[in-house]
């Protein structure tokens, strides 16, 4: 087994009431687990790829052999995106960032509420399944963008700092069709320490 399912860094019910326990159980134990096991299945017979990091696989997606590329895009992307997502959240999350990250947010978006609006619009406006991201580009500037399915900004040369999963499996049990309500609630979980660490790397 080249890749392993990371444990959730908190209890399944730790993000209540914003994200419910049942959603977290199914999301981590079934959906995330499936991406990891399908990635491992896809890499059988590709010893050279099994030894790479998930980040390097996704960064170098376009250089992978045809026999592995689509499976790595979908399942390696799914594995990596959820690794980021779980750590981007914390039971004591929410509020606003401080320090250099906040300075960069103000430079890029004007103020924190404008970042929220841009992320919410990217997440709510993503047709079908995907993610909304706060990313750092190669110049160190912050941008917001949506990606489809399990695509990760790393493939486009961007560094993902903060991602929110807008697949229906991320919110439907509690929020049904109300994706904007899920996004509003999700802000109460954001682990700004984790986002700042990714920004400063
Ligand atoms: Mn998901």
Tab-separated table of C-alpha atoms and ligand atoms in Angstrom:
chain	number	residue	atom	x	y	z
A	1	UNK	CA	0.000	0.000	0.000
A	2	UNK	CA	1.715	3.150	-1.165
A	3	UNK	CA	-0.742	5.640	0.313
A	4	UNK	CA	-2.705	5.526	3.546
A	5	UNK	CA	-5.911	7.163	4.694
A	6	UNK	CA	-4.931	9.803	7.251
A	7	UNK	CA	-6.968	9.807	10.451
A	8	UNK	CA	-9.257	12.754	11.074
A	9	UNK	CA	-7.299	15.187	13.287
A	10	UNK	CA	-10.365	15.529	15.636
A	11	UNK	CA	-13.485	13.566	16.549
A	12	UNK	CA	-16.229	12.968	14.006
A	13	UNK	CA	-18.588	15.192	16.001
A	14	UNK	CA	-16.018	17.906	16.744
A	15	UNK	CA	-17.226	20.287	14.037
A	16	UNK	CA	-20.865	20.195	15.197
A	17	UNK	CA	-23.137	22.068	14.761
A	18	UNK	CA	-21.536	23.387	11.569
A	19	UNK	CA	-20.728	19.994	10.043
A	20	UNK	CA	-22.586	17.031	11.483
A	21	UNK	CA	-21.108	13.790	12.778
A	22	UNK	CA	-22.823	11.500	10.266
A	23	UNK	CA	-21.555	13.552	7.333
A	24	UNK	CA	-18.024	13.475	8.747
A	25	UNK	CA	-18.130	9.696	9.291
A	26	UNK	CA	-19.315	8.942	5.771
A	27	UNK	CA	-17.122	11.613	4.213
A	28	UNK	CA	-13.895	10.416	5.828
A	29	UNK	CA	-14.479	6.671	6.283
A	30	UNK	CA	-16.220	6.030	2.948
A	31	UNK	CA	-15.505	8.790	0.430
A	32	UNK	CA	-11.957	9.716	1.415
A	33	UNK	CA	-11.092	6.054	2.038
A	34	UNK	CA	-12.327	5.148	-1.443
A	35	UNK	CA	-10.112	7.753	-3.117
A	36	UNK	CA	-7.076	6.358	-1.314
A	37	UNK	CA	-7.822	2.719	-2.106
A	38	UNK	CA	-8.612	3.471	-5.758
A	39	UNK	CA	-5.378	5.471	-6.031
A	40	UNK	CA	-3.434	2.499	-4.691
A	41	UNK	CA	-5.199	0.173	-7.131
A	42	UNK	CA	-4.382	2.512	-10.017
A	43	UNK	CA	-0.690	2.610	-9.068
A	44	UNK	CA	-0.254	-1.156	-8.949
A	45	UNK	CA	2.498	-1.915	-11.414
A	46	UNK	CA	3.787	1.682	-11.290
A	47	UNK	CA	6.518	1.342	-8.654
A	48	UNK	CA	8.094	4.622	-9.805
A	49	UNK	CA	4.857	6.498	-9.076
A	50	UNK	CA	4.215	4.751	-5.742
A	51	UNK	CA	7.417	6.227	-4.366
A	52	UNK	CA	6.381	9.819	-5.122
A	53	UNK	CA	4.500	12.059	-2.707
A	54	UNK	CA	0.854	12.760	-3.367
A	55	UNK	CA	1.748	16.419	-3.904
A	56	UNK	CA	4.375	15.540	-6.516
A	57	UNK	CA	1.963	13.224	-8.345
A	58	UNK	CA	-0.649	15.975	-8.590
A	59	UNK	CA	1.907	18.680	-9.468
A	60	UNK	CA	3.272	16.502	-12.255
A	61	UNK	CA	-0.078	15.144	-13.377
A	62	UNK	CA	0.403	16.133	-17.013
A	63	UNK	CA	3.665	14.186	-17.209
A	64	UNK	CA	2.169	10.907	-15.964
A	65	UNK	CA	1.680	7.989	-18.348
A	66	UNK	CA	-1.753	7.743	-19.974
A	67	UNK	CA	-2.376	4.508	-18.098
A	68	UNK	CA	-2.298	6.296	-14.739
A	69	UNK	CA	-3.127	9.956	-15.372
A	70	UNK	CA	-6.935	9.964	-15.108
A	71	UNK	CA	-7.014	7.707	-12.067
A	72	UNK	CA	-4.397	9.831	-10.300
A	73	UNK	CA	-6.250	13.016	-11.243
A	74	UNK	CA	-9.516	11.742	-9.748
A	75	UNK	CA	-8.376	9.552	-6.867
A	76	UNK	CA	-5.000	11.073	-6.061
A	77	UNK	CA	-6.699	14.464	-6.240
A	78	UNK	CA	-9.461	13.178	-3.972
A	79	UNK	CA	-6.927	11.777	-1.504
A	80	UNK	CA	-4.882	15.001	-1.389
A	81	UNK	CA	-7.822	17.417	-1.353
A	82	UNK	CA	-9.346	15.752	1.695
A	83	UNK	CA	-5.976	15.666	3.505
A	84	UNK	CA	-5.904	19.443	3.105
A	85	UNK	CA	-9.608	19.867	3.922
A	86	UNK	CA	-9.513	18.033	7.277
A	87	UNK	CA	-6.503	20.052	8.436
A	88	UNK	CA	-8.023	23.297	7.161
A	89	UNK	CA	-10.751	22.823	9.778
A	90	UNK	CA	-10.632	22.719	13.588
A	91	UNK	CA	-13.208	22.581	16.389
A	92	UNK	CA	-11.853	25.928	17.662
A	93	UNK	CA	-11.750	27.404	14.176
A	94	UNK	CA	-13.447	30.422	12.670
A	95	UNK	CA	-12.845	34.101	13.123
A	96	UNK	CA	-10.258	35.937	11.067
A	97	UNK	CA	-6.569	35.368	10.400
A	98	UNK	CA	-3.857	37.714	11.620
A	99	UNK	CA	-0.293	38.619	10.675
A	100	UNK	CA	1.237	38.251	7.210
A	101	UNK	CA	-1.680	36.128	5.944
A	102	UNK	CA	-4.180	38.847	6.827
A	103	UNK	CA	-1.913	41.457	5.229
A	104	UNK	CA	-1.860	39.411	2.015
A	105	UNK	CA	-5.657	39.025	2.116
A	106	UNK	CA	-6.044	42.798	2.412
A	107	UNK	CA	-3.623	43.367	-0.460
A	108	UNK	CA	-5.413	40.891	-2.715
A	109	UNK	CA	-9.063	41.422	-1.822
A	110	UNK	CA	-9.301	44.708	0.095
A	111	UNK	CA	-10.624	43.183	3.291
A	112	UNK	CA	-11.543	39.882	4.903
A	113	UNK	CA	-15.254	40.082	4.069
A	114	UNK	CA	-14.378	40.422	0.383
A	115	UNK	CA	-12.378	37.190	0.585
A	116	UNK	CA	-15.413	35.500	2.162
A	117	UNK	CA	-17.661	36.783	-0.603
A	118	UNK	CA	-15.264	35.579	-3.309
A	119	UNK	CA	-14.899	32.107	-1.756
A	120	UNK	CA	-18.659	31.801	-1.250
A	121	UNK	CA	-19.310	32.859	-4.837
A	122	UNK	CA	-16.694	30.394	-6.164
A	123	UNK	CA	-18.157	27.562	-4.074
A	124	UNK	CA	-21.805	28.312	-4.746
A	125	UNK	CA	-21.116	28.935	-8.432
A	126	UNK	CA	-19.169	25.717	-9.076
A	127	UNK	CA	-21.528	23.748	-11.341
A	128	UNK	CA	-21.759	20.183	-10.104
A	129	UNK	CA	-19.001	18.765	-7.934
A	130	UNK	CA	-15.777	20.513	-7.036
A	131	UNK	CA	-13.947	22.775	-4.637
A	132	UNK	CA	-13.391	26.468	-3.910
A	133	UNK	CA	-9.830	27.429	-2.998
A	134	UNK	CA	-7.753	30.236	-1.622
A	135	UNK	CA	-4.383	29.820	-3.351
A	136	UNK	CA	-0.982	31.458	-3.519
A	137	UNK	CA	0.431	31.979	-7.000
A	138	UNK	CA	4.079	31.856	-8.036
A	139	UNK	CA	4.477	35.585	-7.244
A	140	UNK	CA	3.193	35.019	-3.704
A	141	UNK	CA	-0.152	36.736	-4.362
A	142	UNK	CA	-3.462	35.307	-3.172
A	143	UNK	CA	-6.231	34.303	-5.550
A	144	UNK	CA	-9.575	32.533	-5.226
A	145	UNK	CA	-10.621	29.915	-7.725
A	146	UNK	CA	-12.925	26.940	-8.113
A	147	UNK	CA	-11.862	23.555	-9.455
A	148	UNK	CA	-14.070	20.813	-10.881
A	149	UNK	CA	-14.348	17.305	-9.466
A	150	UNK	CA	-11.119	16.459	-7.557
A	151	UNK	CA	-8.767	18.745	-9.481
A	152	UNK	CA	-6.223	20.456	-7.226
A	153	UNK	CA	-4.641	23.893	-7.862
A	154	UNK	CA	-1.153	22.328	-7.622
A	155	UNK	CA	-1.589	20.995	-11.167
A	156	UNK	CA	-1.835	24.626	-12.362
A	157	UNK	CA	1.247	25.700	-10.440
A	158	UNK	CA	-0.732	27.253	-7.579
A	159	UNK	CA	-0.299	26.479	-3.878
A	160	UNK	CA	-3.600	25.587	-2.195
A	161	UNK	CA	-3.950	27.225	1.225
A	162	UNK	CA	-7.623	26.777	2.079
A	163	UNK	CA	-10.136	24.557	0.312
A	164	UNK	CA	-13.808	23.887	0.798
A	165	UNK	CA	-15.413	20.765	-0.609
A	166	UNK	CA	-18.654	21.571	-2.427
A	167	UNK	CA	-19.484	18.020	-3.523
A	168	UNK	CA	-23.000	17.169	-2.327
A	169	UNK	CA	-21.508	14.415	-0.127
A	170	UNK	CA	-19.891	17.191	1.951
A	171	UNK	CA	-23.167	18.802	3.028
A	172	UNK	CA	-26.318	17.162	1.710
A	173	UNK	CA	-27.365	15.239	4.849
A	174	UNK	CA	-27.569	18.449	6.881
A	175	UNK	CA	-28.035	21.192	4.318
A	176	UNK	CA	-29.726	19.369	1.387
A	177	UNK	CA	-29.709	21.755	-1.586
A	178	UNK	CA	-28.653	24.761	0.504
A	179	UNK	CA	-24.983	24.896	-0.486
A	180	UNK	CA	-24.655	28.609	0.451
A	181	UNK	CA	-25.822	27.802	4.018
A	182	UNK	CA	-23.172	25.078	4.265
A	183	UNK	CA	-20.523	27.529	3.063
A	184	UNK	CA	-21.593	30.129	5.654
A	185	UNK	CA	-21.392	27.502	8.414
A	186	UNK	CA	-18.056	26.162	7.182
A	187	UNK	CA	-16.342	29.510	7.894
A	188	UNK	CA	-16.875	28.772	11.610
A	189	UNK	CA	-14.523	25.800	11.268
A	190	UNK	CA	-11.602	27.376	9.405
A	191	UNK	CA	-8.255	26.640	11.056
A	192	UNK	CA	-6.370	29.857	10.295
A	193	UNK	CA	-3.207	28.534	11.918
A	194	UNK	CA	-3.095	25.760	9.337
A	195	UNK	CA	-3.825	28.190	6.485
A	196	UNK	CA	-1.087	30.551	7.718
A	197	UNK	CA	1.400	27.672	7.895
A	198	UNK	CA	0.695	26.780	4.252
A	199	UNK	CA	0.959	30.470	3.280
A	200	UNK	CA	4.330	30.896	4.951
A	201	UNK	CA	5.817	27.711	3.465
B	1	LIG	MN1	-15.367	15.145	-0.342
